[in-house]
PDB file of C-alpha atoms in Angstrom:
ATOM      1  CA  UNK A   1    -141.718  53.693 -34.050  1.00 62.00           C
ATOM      2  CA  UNK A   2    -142.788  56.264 -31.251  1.00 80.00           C
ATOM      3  CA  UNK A   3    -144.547  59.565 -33.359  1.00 92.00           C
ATOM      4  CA  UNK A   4    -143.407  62.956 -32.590  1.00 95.00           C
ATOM      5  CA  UNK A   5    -144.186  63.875 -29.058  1.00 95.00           C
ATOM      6  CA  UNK A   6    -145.295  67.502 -27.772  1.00 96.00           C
ATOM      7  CA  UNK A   7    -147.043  69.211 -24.376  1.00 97.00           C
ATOM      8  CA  UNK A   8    -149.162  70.149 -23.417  1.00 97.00           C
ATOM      9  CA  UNK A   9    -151.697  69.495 -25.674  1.00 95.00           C
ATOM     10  CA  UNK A  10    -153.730  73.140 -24.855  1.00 96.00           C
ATOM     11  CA  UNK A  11    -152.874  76.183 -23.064  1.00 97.00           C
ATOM     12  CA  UNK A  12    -154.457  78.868 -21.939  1.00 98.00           C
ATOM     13  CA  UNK A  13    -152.870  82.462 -20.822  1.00 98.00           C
ATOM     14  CA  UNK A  14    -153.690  85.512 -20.354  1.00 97.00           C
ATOM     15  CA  UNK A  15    -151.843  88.202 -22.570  1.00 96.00           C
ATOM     16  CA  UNK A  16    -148.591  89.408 -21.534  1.00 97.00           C
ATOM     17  CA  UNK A  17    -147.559  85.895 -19.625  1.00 98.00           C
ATOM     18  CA  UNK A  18    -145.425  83.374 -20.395  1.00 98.00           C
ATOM     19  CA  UNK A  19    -145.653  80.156 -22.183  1.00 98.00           C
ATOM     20  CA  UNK A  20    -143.419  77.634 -23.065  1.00 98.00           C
ATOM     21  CA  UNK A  21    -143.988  73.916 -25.279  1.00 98.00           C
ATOM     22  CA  UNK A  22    -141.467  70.578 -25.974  1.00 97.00           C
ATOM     23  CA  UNK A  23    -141.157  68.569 -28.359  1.00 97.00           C
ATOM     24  CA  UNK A  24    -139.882  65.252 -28.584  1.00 96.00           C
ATOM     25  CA  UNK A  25    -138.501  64.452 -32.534  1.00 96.00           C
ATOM     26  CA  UNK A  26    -138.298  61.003 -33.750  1.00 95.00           C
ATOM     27  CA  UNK A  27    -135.636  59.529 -32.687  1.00 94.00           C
ATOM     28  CA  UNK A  28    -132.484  59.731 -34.877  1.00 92.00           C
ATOM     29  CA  UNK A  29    -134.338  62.679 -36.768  1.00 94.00           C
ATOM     30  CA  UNK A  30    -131.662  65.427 -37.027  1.00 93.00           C
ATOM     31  CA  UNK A  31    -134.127  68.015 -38.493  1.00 93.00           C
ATOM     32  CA  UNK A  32    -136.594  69.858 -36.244  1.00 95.00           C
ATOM     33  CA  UNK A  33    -139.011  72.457 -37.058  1.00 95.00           C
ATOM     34  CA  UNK A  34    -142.117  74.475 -35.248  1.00 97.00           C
ATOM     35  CA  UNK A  35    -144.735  75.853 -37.121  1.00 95.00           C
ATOM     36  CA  UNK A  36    -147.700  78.025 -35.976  1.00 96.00           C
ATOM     37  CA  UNK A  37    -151.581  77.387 -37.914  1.00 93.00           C
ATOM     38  CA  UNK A  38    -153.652  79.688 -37.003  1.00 93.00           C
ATOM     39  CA  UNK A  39    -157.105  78.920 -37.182  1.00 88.00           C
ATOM     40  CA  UNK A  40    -158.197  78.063 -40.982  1.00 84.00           C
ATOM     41  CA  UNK A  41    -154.578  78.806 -42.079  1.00 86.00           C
ATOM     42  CA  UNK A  42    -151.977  76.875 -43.229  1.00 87.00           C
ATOM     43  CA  UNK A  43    -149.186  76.378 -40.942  1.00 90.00           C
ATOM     44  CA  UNK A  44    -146.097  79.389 -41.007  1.00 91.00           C
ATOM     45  CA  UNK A  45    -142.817  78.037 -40.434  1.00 91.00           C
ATOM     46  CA  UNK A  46    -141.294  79.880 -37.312  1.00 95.00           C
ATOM     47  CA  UNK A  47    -137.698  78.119 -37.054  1.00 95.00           C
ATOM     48  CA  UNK A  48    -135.994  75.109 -38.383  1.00 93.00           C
ATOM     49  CA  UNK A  49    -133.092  73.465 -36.475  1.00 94.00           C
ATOM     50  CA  UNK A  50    -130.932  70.995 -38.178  1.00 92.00           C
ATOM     51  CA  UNK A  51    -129.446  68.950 -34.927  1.00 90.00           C
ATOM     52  CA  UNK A  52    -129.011  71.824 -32.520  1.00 87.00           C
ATOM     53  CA  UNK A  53    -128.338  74.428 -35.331  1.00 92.00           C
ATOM     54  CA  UNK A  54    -130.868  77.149 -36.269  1.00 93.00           C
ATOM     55  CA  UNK A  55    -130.944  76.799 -40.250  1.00 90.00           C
ATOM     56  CA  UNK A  56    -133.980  79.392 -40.680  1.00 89.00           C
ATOM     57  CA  UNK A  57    -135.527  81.648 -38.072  1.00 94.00           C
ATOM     58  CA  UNK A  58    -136.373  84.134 -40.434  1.00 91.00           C
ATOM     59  CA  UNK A  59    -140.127  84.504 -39.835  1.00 91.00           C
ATOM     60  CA  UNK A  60    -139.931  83.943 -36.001  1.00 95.00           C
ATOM     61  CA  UNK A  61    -140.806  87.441 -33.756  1.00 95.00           C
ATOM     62  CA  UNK A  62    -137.599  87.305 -32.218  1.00 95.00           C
ATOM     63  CA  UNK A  63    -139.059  90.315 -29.996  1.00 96.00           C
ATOM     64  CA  UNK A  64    -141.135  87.469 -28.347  1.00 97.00           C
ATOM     65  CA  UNK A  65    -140.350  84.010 -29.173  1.00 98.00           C
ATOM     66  CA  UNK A  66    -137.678  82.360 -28.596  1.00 97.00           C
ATOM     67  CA  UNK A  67    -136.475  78.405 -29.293  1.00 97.00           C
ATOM     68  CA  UNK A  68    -133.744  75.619 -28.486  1.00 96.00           C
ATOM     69  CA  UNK A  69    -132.636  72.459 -29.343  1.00 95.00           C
ATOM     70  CA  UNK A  70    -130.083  71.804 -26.342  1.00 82.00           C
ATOM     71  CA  UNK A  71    -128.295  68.332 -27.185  1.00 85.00           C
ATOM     72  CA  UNK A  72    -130.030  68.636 -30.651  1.00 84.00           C
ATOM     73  CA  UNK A  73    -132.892  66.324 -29.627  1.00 92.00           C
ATOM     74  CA  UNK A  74    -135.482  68.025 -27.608  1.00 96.00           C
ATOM     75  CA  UNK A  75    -136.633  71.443 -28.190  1.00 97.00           C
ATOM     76  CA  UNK A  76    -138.426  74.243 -26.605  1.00 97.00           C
ATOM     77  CA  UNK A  77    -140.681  77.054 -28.162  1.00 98.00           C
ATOM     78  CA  UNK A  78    -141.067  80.035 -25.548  1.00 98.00           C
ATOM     79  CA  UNK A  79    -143.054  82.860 -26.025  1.00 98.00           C
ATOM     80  CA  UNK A  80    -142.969  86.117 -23.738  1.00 97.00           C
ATOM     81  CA  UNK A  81    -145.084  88.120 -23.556  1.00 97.00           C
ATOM     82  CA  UNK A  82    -147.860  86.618 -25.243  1.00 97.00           C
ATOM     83  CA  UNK A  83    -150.523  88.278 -27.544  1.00 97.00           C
ATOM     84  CA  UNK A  84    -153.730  87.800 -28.263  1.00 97.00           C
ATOM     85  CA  UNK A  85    -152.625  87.238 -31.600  1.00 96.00           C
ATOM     86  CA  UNK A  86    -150.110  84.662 -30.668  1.00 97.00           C
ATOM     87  CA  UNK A  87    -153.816  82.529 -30.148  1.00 98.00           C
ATOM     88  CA  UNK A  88    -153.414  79.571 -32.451  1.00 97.00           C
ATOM     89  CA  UNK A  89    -151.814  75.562 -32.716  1.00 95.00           C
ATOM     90  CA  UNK A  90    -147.963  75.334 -32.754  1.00 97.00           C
ATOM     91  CA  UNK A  91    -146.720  72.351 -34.215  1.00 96.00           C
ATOM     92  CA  UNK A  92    -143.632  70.462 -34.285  1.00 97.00           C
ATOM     93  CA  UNK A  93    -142.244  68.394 -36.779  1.00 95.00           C
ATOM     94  CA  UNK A  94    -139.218  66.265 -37.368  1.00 95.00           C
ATOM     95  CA  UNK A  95    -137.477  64.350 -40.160  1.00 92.00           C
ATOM     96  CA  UNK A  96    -133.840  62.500 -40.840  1.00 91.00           C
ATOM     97  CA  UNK A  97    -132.701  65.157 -42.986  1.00 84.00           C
ATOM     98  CA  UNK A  98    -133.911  68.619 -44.418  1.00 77.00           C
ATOM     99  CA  UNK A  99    -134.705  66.947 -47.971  1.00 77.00           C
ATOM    100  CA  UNK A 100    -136.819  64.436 -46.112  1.00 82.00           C
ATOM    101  CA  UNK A 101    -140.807  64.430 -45.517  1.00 86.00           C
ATOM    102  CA  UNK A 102    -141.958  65.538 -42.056  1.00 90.00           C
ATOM    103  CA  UNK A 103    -143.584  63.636 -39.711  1.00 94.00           C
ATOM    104  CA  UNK A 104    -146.152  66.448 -37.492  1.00 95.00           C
ATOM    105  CA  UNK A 105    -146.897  65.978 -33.716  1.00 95.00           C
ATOM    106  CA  UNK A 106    -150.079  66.565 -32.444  1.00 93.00           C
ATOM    107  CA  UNK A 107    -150.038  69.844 -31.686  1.00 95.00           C
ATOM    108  CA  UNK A 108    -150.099  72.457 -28.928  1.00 96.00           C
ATOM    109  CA  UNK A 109    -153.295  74.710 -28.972  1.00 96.00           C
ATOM    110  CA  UNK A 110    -152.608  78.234 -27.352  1.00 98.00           C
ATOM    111  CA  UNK A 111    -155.460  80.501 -26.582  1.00 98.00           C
ATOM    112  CA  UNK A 112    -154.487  83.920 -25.140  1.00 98.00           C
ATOM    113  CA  UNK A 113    -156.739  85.601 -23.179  1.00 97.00           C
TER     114      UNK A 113
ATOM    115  CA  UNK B   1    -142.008  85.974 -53.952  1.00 75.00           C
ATOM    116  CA  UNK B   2    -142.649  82.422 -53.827  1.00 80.00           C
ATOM    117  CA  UNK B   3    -146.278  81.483 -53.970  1.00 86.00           C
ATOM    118  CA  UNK B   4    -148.073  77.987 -53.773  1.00 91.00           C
ATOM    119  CA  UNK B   5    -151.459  78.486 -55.091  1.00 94.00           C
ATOM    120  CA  UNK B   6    -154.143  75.683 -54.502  1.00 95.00           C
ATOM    121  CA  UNK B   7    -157.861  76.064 -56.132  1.00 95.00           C
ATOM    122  CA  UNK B   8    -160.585  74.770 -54.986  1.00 96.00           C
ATOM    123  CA  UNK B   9    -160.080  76.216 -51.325  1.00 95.00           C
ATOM    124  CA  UNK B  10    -163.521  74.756 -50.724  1.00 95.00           C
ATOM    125  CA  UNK B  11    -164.920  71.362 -51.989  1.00 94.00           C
ATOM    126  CA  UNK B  12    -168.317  69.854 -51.480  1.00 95.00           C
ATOM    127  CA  UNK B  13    -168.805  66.534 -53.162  1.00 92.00           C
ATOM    128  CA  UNK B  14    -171.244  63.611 -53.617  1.00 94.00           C
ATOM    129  CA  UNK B  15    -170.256  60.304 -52.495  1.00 96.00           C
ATOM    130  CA  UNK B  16    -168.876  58.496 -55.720  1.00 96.00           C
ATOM    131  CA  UNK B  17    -167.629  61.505 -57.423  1.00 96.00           C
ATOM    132  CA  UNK B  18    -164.676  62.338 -58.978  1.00 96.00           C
ATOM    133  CA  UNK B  19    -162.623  65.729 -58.254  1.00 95.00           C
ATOM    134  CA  UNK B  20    -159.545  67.214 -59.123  1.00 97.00           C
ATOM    135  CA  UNK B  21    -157.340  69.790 -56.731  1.00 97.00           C
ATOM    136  CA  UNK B  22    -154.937  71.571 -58.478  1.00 97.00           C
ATOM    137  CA  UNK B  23    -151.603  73.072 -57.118  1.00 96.00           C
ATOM    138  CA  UNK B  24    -149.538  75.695 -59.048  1.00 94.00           C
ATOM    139  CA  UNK B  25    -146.224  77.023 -57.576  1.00 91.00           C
ATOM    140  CA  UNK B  26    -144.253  80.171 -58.834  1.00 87.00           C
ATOM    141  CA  UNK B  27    -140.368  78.494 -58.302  1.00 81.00           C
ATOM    142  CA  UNK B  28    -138.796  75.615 -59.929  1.00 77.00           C
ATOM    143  CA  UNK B  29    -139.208  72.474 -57.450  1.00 71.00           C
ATOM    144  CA  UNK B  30    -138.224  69.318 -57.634  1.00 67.00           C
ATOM    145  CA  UNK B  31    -140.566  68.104 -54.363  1.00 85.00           C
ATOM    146  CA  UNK B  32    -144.029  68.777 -54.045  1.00 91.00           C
ATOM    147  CA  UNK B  33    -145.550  67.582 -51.067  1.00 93.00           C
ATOM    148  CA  UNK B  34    -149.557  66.650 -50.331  1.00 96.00           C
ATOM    149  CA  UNK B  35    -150.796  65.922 -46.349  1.00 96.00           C
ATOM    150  CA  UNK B  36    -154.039  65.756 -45.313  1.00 96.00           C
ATOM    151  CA  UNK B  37    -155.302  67.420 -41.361  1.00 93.00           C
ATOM    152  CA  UNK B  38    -158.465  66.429 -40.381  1.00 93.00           C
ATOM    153  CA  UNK B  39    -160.167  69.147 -37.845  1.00 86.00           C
ATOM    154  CA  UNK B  40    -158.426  69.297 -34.494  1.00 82.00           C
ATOM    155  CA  UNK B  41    -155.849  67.241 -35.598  1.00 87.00           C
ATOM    156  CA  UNK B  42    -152.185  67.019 -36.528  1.00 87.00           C
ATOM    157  CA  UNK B  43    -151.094  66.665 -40.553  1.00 92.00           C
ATOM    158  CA  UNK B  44    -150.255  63.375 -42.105  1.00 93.00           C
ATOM    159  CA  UNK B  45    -148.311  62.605 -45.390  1.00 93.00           C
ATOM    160  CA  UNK B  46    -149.943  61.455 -47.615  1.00 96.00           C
ATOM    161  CA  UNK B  47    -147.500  61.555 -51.095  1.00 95.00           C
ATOM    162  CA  UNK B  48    -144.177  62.948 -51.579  1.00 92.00           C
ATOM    163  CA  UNK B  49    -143.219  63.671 -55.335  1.00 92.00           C
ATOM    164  CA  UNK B  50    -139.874  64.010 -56.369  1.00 87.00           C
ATOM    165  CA  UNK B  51    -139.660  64.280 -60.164  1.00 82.00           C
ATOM    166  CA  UNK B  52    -141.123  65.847 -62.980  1.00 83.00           C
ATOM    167  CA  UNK B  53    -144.036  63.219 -63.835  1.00 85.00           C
ATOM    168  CA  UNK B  54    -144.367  61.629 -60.673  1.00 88.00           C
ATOM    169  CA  UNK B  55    -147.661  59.970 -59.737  1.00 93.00           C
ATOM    170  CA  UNK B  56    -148.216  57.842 -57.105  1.00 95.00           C
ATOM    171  CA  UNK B  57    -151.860  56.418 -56.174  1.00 96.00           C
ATOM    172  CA  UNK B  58    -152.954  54.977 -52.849  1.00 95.00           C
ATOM    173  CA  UNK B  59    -156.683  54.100 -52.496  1.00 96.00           C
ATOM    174  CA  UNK B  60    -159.111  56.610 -53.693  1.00 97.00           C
ATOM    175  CA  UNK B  61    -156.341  59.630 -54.112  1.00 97.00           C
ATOM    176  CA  UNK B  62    -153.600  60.116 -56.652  1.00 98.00           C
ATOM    177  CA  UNK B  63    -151.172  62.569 -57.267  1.00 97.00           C
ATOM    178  CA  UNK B  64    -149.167  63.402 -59.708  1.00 95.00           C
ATOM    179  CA  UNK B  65    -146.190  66.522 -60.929  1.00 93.00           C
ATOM    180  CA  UNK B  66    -145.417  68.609 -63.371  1.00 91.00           C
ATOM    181  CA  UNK B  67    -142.443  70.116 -62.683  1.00 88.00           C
ATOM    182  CA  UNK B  68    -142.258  72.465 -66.239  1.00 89.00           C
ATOM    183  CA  UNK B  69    -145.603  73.428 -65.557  1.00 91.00           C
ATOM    184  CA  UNK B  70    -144.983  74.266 -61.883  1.00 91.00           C
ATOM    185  CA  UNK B  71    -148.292  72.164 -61.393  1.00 93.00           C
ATOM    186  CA  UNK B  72    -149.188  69.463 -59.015  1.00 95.00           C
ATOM    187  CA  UNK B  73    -152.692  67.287 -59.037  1.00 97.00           C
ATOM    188  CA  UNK B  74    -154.843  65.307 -56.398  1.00 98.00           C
ATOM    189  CA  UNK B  75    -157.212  63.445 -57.526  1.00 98.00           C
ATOM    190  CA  UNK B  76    -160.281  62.137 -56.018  1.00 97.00           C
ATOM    191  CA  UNK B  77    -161.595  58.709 -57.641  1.00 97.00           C
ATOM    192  CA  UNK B  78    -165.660  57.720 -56.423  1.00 96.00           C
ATOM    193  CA  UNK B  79    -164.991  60.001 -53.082  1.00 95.00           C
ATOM    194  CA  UNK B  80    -166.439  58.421 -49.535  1.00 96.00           C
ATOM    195  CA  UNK B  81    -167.281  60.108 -46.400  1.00 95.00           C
ATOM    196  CA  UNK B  82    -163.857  59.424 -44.824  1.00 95.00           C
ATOM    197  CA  UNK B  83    -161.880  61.603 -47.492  1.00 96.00           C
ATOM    198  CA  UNK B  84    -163.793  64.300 -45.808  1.00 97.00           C
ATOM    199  CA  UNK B  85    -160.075  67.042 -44.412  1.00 96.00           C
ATOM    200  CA  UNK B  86    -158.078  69.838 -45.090  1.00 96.00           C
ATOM    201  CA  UNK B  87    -155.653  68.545 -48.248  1.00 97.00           C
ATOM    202  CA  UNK B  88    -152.589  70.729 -48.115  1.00 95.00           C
ATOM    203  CA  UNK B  89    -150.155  71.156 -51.144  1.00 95.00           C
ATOM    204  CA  UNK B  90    -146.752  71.856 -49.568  1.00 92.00           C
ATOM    205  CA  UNK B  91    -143.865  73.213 -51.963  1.00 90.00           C
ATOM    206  CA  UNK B  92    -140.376  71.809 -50.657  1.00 85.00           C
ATOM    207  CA  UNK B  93    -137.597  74.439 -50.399  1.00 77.00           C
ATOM    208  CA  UNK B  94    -134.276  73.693 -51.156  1.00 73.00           C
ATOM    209  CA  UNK B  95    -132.999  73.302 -47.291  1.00 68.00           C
ATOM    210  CA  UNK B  96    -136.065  71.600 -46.596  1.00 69.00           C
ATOM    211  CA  UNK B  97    -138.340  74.409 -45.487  1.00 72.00           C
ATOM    212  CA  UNK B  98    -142.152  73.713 -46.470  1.00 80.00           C
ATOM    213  CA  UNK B  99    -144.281  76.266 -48.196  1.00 86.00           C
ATOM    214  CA  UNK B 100    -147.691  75.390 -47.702  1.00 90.00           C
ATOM    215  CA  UNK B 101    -150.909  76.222 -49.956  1.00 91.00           C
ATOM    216  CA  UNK B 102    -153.597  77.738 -48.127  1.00 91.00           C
ATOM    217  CA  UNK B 103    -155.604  74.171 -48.366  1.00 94.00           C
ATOM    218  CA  UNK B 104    -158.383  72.806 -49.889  1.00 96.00           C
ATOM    219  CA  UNK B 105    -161.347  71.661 -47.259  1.00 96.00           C
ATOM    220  CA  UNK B 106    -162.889  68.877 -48.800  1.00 96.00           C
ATOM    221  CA  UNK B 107    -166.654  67.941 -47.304  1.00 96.00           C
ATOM    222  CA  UNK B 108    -168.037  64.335 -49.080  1.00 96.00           C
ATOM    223  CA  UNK B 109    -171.603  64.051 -48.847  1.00 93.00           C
ATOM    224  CA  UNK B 110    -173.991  61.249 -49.130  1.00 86.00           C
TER     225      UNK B 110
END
């Protein structure tokens, strides 16, 4: 069974551009969610999507980021205009349902210049 | 608020040691999760607990849950090099949202 998928693997900006990652879920996993880690952090949920529904966004800076789950399979995680602070590893993670354990992709690293 | 608190947040051990991570949460749970990250890398699952007394062992590591005393254990039997990560304790919200601990970095020495 094919692992969650995201890219690219690192990034790097300057501040004030734009940046955008995907992430391929597991297949048949209707739950999606991104997380941010900065660096010796846990990771911070940003938004949770159950199929192409946005169950929790609360702690997402809507100002800057925004996400999508078009088709409620692939998503994207788009942030404009970056910060410096924004510098960290965004991960994705699926699983069949919201009471289910997550399965993490790899990661995307972001490091704002 | 609800917190997840883990303690140690750093570990050094000998090889062949035993340990004991402790996770208390502030909110009634009835799923406690533990993953392990090693550095650069992505999180794995290690043990998913779903009940009040729930322990469940694989290799070295075993982890139980106390749901009345909001208190969650992983414990580290004759550590080896390889158990060398971050160990998260991850409290499961009720539409599946994750609260994680802070982590515990475990370094195994010879």
């Amino acid at each position: 069974e094919a692992g969650v998928a995201q890219s690219p693997r690192y990034k790097i900006i300057e501040k004030r551009q734009s940046v955008a990652f995907w992430c391929n879920p597991i297949s048949g996993h209707a739950t999606l969610y991104w997380y941010q880690q900065i660096l010796g952090q846990g990771p911070k949920l940003l938004i949770q999507f159950q199929n192409n529904g946005v169950v929790d966004d609360s702690q997402l800076p809507k100002d800057r980021f925004s996400a999508e789950r078009l088709k409620g399979v692939d998503s994207t995680l788009k942030i404009q205009p970056a910060k410096l602070e924004d510098s960290a590893v965004y991960l994705c993670a699926s699983s069949p349902t919201a009471e289910r354990e997550q399965f993490f992709g790899p990661g995307t690293r972001l490091t704002v210049l | 608020e609800l917190k997840v608190e883990q303690n140690p947040l750093f570990l050094s051990m000998q090889e062949g040691k035993n340990y004991t991570i402790y996770c208390n949460y502030s909110t009634t749970s009835d799923r406690l999760y533990w993953y392990r990250q090693d550095p650069g890398k992505s999180l794995e699952s290690l043990f998913v607990l779903l009940s009040n007394g729930a322990v469940k062992q694989e290799g070295r590591l075993m982890a139980s849950l106390d749901t009345k005393a909001r208190l969650s254990t992983l414990h580290i039997t004759a550590a080896v090099h390889d158990l060398s990560a971050t160990y998260f304790c991850i409290y499961g919200g009720s539409q599946g949202n994750l609260i994680f601990g802070k982590g515990t970095k475990l370094s195994v020495k010879p």
